[in-house]
Amino acid sequence: MDAYCAQHPGEPERRTVQSINIHLAGLYVTVGRGLASDYARRVIGALTAGHAAAFRWLDPPPNLGTIRINHVRTAAGADDHGERVRAWARSVWDAWAHYHDDVARLVARVA
């Protein structure tokens, strides 16, 4: 879900500002740091509950990743699906590289 949302950031308004910040935080925790998705959910919950004032609009990069959800949909089985989801998430996280330090600082508020 984080990869999909980060590829479809929307226009700058309160909900989309929150969305892009929390979904990039999720990608940072799982892809950038290699931690479990359960931990990412806790980080996102803590950010949403007490740090929303720190969220800011992040202008989307011109390329939002080379892999799209259709790549995942054509998986041949569970193992292939998992590999494709991880590749998709990595592609999206890499696309937002300009903001990696900003997202790391945001996550550091709660983790």
XYZ file of N, CA and C in Angstrom:
333
model
N 0.817 -1.181 0.000
C 0.000 0.000 0.000
C 0.869 1.256 0.000
N 1.974 1.258 0.742
C 2.841 2.433 0.780
C 3.362 2.775 -0.611
N 3.758 1.755 -1.375
C 4.282 2.006 -2.720
C 3.205 2.614 -3.607
N 2.008 2.055 -3.565
C 0.925 2.579 -4.398
C 0.630 4.035 -4.046
N 0.490 4.331 -2.785
C 0.168 5.699 -2.354
C 1.284 6.674 -2.705
N 2.531 6.245 -2.587
C 3.648 7.127 -2.926
C 3.746 7.356 -4.433
N 3.167 6.450 -5.225
C 3.134 6.659 -6.669
C 1.935 7.498 -7.099
N 1.015 7.740 -6.196
C -0.193 8.518 -6.491
C -0.383 9.568 -5.399
N 0.539 10.541 -5.313
C 0.534 11.465 -4.177
C -0.591 12.494 -4.163
N -1.232 12.740 -5.270
C -2.321 13.712 -5.285
C -1.825 15.144 -5.301
N -2.705 16.043 -4.892
C -2.422 17.478 -4.867
C -2.194 17.929 -3.428
N -1.455 19.019 -3.227
C -1.151 19.459 -1.860
C -2.371 19.963 -1.096
N -2.842 19.183 -0.178
C -3.874 19.562 0.796
C -3.674 18.679 2.013
N -4.303 18.986 3.110
C -4.008 18.347 4.394
C -3.937 16.824 4.317
N -4.930 16.186 3.744
C -4.948 14.713 3.719
C -3.822 14.129 2.874
N -3.559 14.747 1.728
C -2.498 14.202 0.881
C -1.114 14.492 1.459
N -0.972 15.608 2.167
C 0.296 15.887 2.853
C 0.555 14.803 3.898
N -0.468 14.486 4.684
C -0.320 13.417 5.678
C -0.030 12.095 4.995
N -0.765 11.795 3.945
C -0.615 10.522 3.253
C 0.805 10.312 2.739
N 1.336 11.294 2.022
C 2.663 11.088 1.450
C 3.720 10.959 2.539
N 3.587 11.702 3.608
C 4.555 11.599 4.710
C 4.497 10.234 5.379
N 3.309 9.731 5.689
C 3.250 8.447 6.391
C 3.621 7.283 5.480
N 3.261 7.361 4.205
C 3.603 6.247 3.317
C 5.092 6.233 2.982
N 5.694 7.395 2.848
C 7.150 7.408 2.679
C 7.847 6.951 3.957
N 7.283 7.279 5.110
C 7.841 6.777 6.373
C 7.777 5.252 6.406
N 6.663 4.688 5.952
C 6.543 3.235 5.887
C 7.578 2.617 4.965
N 7.793 3.236 3.806
C 8.818 2.733 2.888
C 10.217 2.880 3.485
N 10.447 3.973 4.180
C 11.755 4.165 4.821
C 12.033 3.047 5.828
N 11.054 2.751 6.657
C 11.247 1.729 7.691
C 11.455 0.354 7.069
N 10.611 -0.014 6.101
C 10.673 -1.370 5.551
C 11.737 -1.541 4.476
N 11.849 -0.577 3.574
C 12.817 -0.695 2.476
C 14.153 -0.063 2.862
N 14.098 1.151 3.348
C 15.324 1.873 3.672
C 16.106 1.274 4.825
N 15.380 0.805 5.839
C 16.050 0.237 7.016
C 15.902 -1.279 7.113
N 15.063 -1.873 6.296
C 14.908 -3.322 6.288
C 14.205 -3.895 7.501
N 13.356 -3.086 8.139
C 12.652 -3.539 9.339
C 11.277 -4.091 8.984
N 10.653 -4.755 9.931
C 9.378 -5.442 9.710
C 8.228 -4.464 9.490
N 7.245 -4.914 8.720
C 6.075 -4.074 8.445
C 5.272 -3.790 9.714
N 5.303 -4.698 10.692
C 4.626 -4.426 11.969
C 5.240 -3.205 12.650
N 6.551 -3.103 12.592
C 7.230 -1.946 13.175
C 6.859 -0.679 12.402
N 6.788 -0.785 11.089
C 6.400 0.368 10.266
C 5.008 0.855 10.648
N 4.090 -0.064 10.898
C 2.732 0.338 11.304
C 2.759 1.087 12.630
N 3.589 0.651 13.556
C 3.703 1.362 14.840
C 4.282 2.763 14.644
N 5.279 2.876 13.805
C 5.876 4.185 13.513
C 4.836 5.103 12.884
N 4.107 4.592 11.909
C 3.077 5.398 11.244
C 2.010 5.832 12.240
N 1.601 4.928 13.108
C 0.612 5.280 14.127
C 1.104 6.378 15.045
N 2.352 6.277 15.470
C 2.921 7.295 16.359
C 3.058 8.635 15.646
N 3.457 8.610 14.392
C 3.567 9.861 13.635
C 2.207 10.521 13.469
N 1.224 9.735 13.115
C -0.118 10.266 12.893
C -0.711 10.812 14.181
N -0.458 10.134 15.284
C -1.056 10.525 16.562
C -0.439 11.777 17.164
N 0.840 12.005 16.953
C 1.445 13.104 17.688
C 2.378 14.019 16.928
N 2.558 13.778 15.636
C 3.562 14.569 14.924
C 3.073 15.100 13.584
N 1.777 15.145 13.392
C 1.232 15.600 12.112
C 1.655 17.026 11.777
N 1.932 17.838 12.790
C 2.369 19.215 12.529
C 3.713 19.246 11.791
N 4.470 18.167 11.869
C 5.768 18.104 11.187
C 5.631 17.719 9.717
N 4.454 17.274 9.309
C 4.258 16.872 7.921
C 4.280 18.111 7.028
N 4.896 17.945 5.868
C 4.887 19.024 4.883
C 4.741 18.414 3.500
N 4.290 19.226 2.580
C 4.141 18.747 1.210
C 5.521 18.466 0.630
N 5.637 17.324 -0.021
C 6.868 16.936 -0.697
C 6.554 16.879 -2.186
N 7.137 17.770 -2.949
C 6.877 17.776 -4.389
C 7.292 16.437 -4.977
N 6.378 15.770 -5.668
C 6.709 14.460 -6.232
C 7.833 14.558 -7.263
N 8.656 13.529 -7.320
C 9.697 13.502 -8.347
C 9.061 13.319 -9.727
N 9.779 13.667 -10.788
C 9.209 13.515 -12.133
C 8.918 12.058 -12.490
N 9.712 11.139 -11.960
C 9.505 9.709 -12.188
C 9.189 9.090 -10.833
N 8.034 8.468 -10.712
C 7.595 7.900 -9.429
C 7.944 6.420 -9.280
N 8.902 5.967 -10.046
C 9.333 4.572 -9.965
C 9.115 3.862 -11.282
N 9.997 2.937 -11.575
C 9.932 2.229 -12.852
C 9.015 1.015 -12.811
N 8.625 0.592 -11.633
C 7.748 -0.575 -11.484
C 6.390 -0.096 -10.998
N 5.342 -0.667 -11.577
C 3.965 -0.313 -11.220
C 3.243 -1.546 -10.676
N 2.047 -1.311 -10.169
C 1.269 -2.391 -9.563
C 0.995 -3.523 -10.551
N 0.896 -3.219 -11.836
C 0.641 -4.274 -12.826
C 1.739 -5.330 -12.817
N 2.949 -4.940 -12.478
C 4.061 -5.888 -12.372
C 3.780 -6.911 -11.267
N 3.162 -6.475 -10.199
C 2.838 -7.358 -9.076
C 1.673 -8.269 -9.441
N 0.701 -7.730 -10.134
C -0.510 -8.499 -10.484
C -0.222 -9.718 -11.342
N 0.865 -9.713 -12.062
C 1.162 -10.830 -12.961
C 2.098 -11.865 -12.334
N 2.243 -11.832 -11.028
C 3.122 -12.784 -10.337
C 2.644 -14.217 -10.558
N 3.606 -15.128 -10.652
C 3.310 -16.535 -10.924
C 2.939 -17.328 -9.681
N 3.199 -16.835 -8.518
C 2.896 -17.530 -7.273
C 3.274 -16.658 -6.092
N 3.153 -17.227 -4.906
C 3.384 -16.451 -3.680
C 4.819 -15.924 -3.585
N 5.795 -16.765 -3.892
C 7.190 -16.317 -3.810
C 7.472 -15.206 -4.816
N 6.993 -15.400 -6.037
C 7.170 -14.388 -7.078
C 6.454 -13.098 -6.690
N 5.277 -13.225 -6.116
C 4.518 -12.049 -5.675
C 5.318 -11.254 -4.643
N 5.861 -11.939 -3.653
C 6.657 -11.269 -2.628
C 7.869 -10.554 -3.211
N 8.550 -11.209 -4.132
C 9.720 -10.595 -4.772
C 9.321 -9.355 -5.564
N 8.191 -9.447 -6.250
C 7.729 -8.311 -7.056
C 7.280 -7.145 -6.182
N 6.627 -7.432 -5.072
C 6.222 -6.362 -4.151
C 7.459 -5.655 -3.607
N 8.462 -6.426 -3.222
C 9.696 -5.824 -2.699
C 10.401 -4.978 -3.771
N 10.429 -5.464 -5.002
C 11.054 -4.695 -6.089
C 10.276 -3.411 -6.368
N 8.958 -3.502 -6.333
C 8.107 -2.330 -6.535
C 8.363 -1.297 -5.436
N 8.354 -1.748 -4.190
C 8.594 -0.843 -3.064
C 9.971 -0.188 -3.183
N 10.986 -0.946 -3.547
C 12.339 -0.402 -3.721
C 12.350 0.646 -4.837
N 11.680 0.358 -5.932
C 11.621 1.290 -7.058
C 10.993 2.621 -6.646
N 9.905 2.542 -5.902
C 9.216 3.759 -5.459
C 10.071 4.503 -4.440
N 10.620 3.794 -3.468
C 11.465 4.440 -2.462
C 12.648 5.140 -3.142
N 13.277 4.479 -4.094
C 14.405 5.080 -4.808
C 13.985 6.333 -5.578
N 12.768 6.331 -6.114
C 12.281 7.491 -6.870
C 12.198 8.747 -6.006
N 11.914 8.567 -4.730
C 11.794 9.689 -3.793
C 13.126 9.987 -3.089
N 14.246 9.624 -3.669
C 15.564 9.745 -3.029
C 15.869 11.156 -2.535
N 15.372 12.150 -3.216
C 15.625 13.539 -2.819
C 15.155 13.814 -1.387
N 14.156 13.059 -0.928
C 13.567 13.288 0.392
C 13.976 12.258 1.445
N 14.890 11.368 1.125
C 15.247 10.317 2.085
C 15.684 10.885 3.434
N 16.504 11.901 3.439
C 16.964 12.480 4.715
C 15.811 13.120 5.483
N 14.904 13.782 4.771
C 13.742 14.400 5.422
C 12.865 13.342 6.083
N 12.637 12.243 5.372
C 11.801 11.172 5.910
C 12.496 10.514 7.100
N 13.796 10.315 7.014
C 14.548 9.733 8.137
C 14.426 10.613 9.379
N 14.516 11.929 9.200
C 14.369 12.841 10.351
C 12.959 12.778 10.923
N 11.970 12.657 10.065
C 10.587 12.545 10.533
C 10.414 11.280 11.368
N 10.893 10.159 10.869
C 10.773 8.884 11.591
C 11.560 8.930 12.896
N 12.683 9.618 12.906
C 13.502 9.709 14.126
C 12.746 10.374 15.279
N 11.691 11.103 14.992
C 10.885 11.713 16.052
C 10.208 10.658 16.929
N 9.954 9.477 16.350
C 9.191 8.457 17.085
C 9.930 7.130 17.200
N 11.019 6.953 16.495
C 11.708 5.650 16.496
C 13.152 5.788 16.937
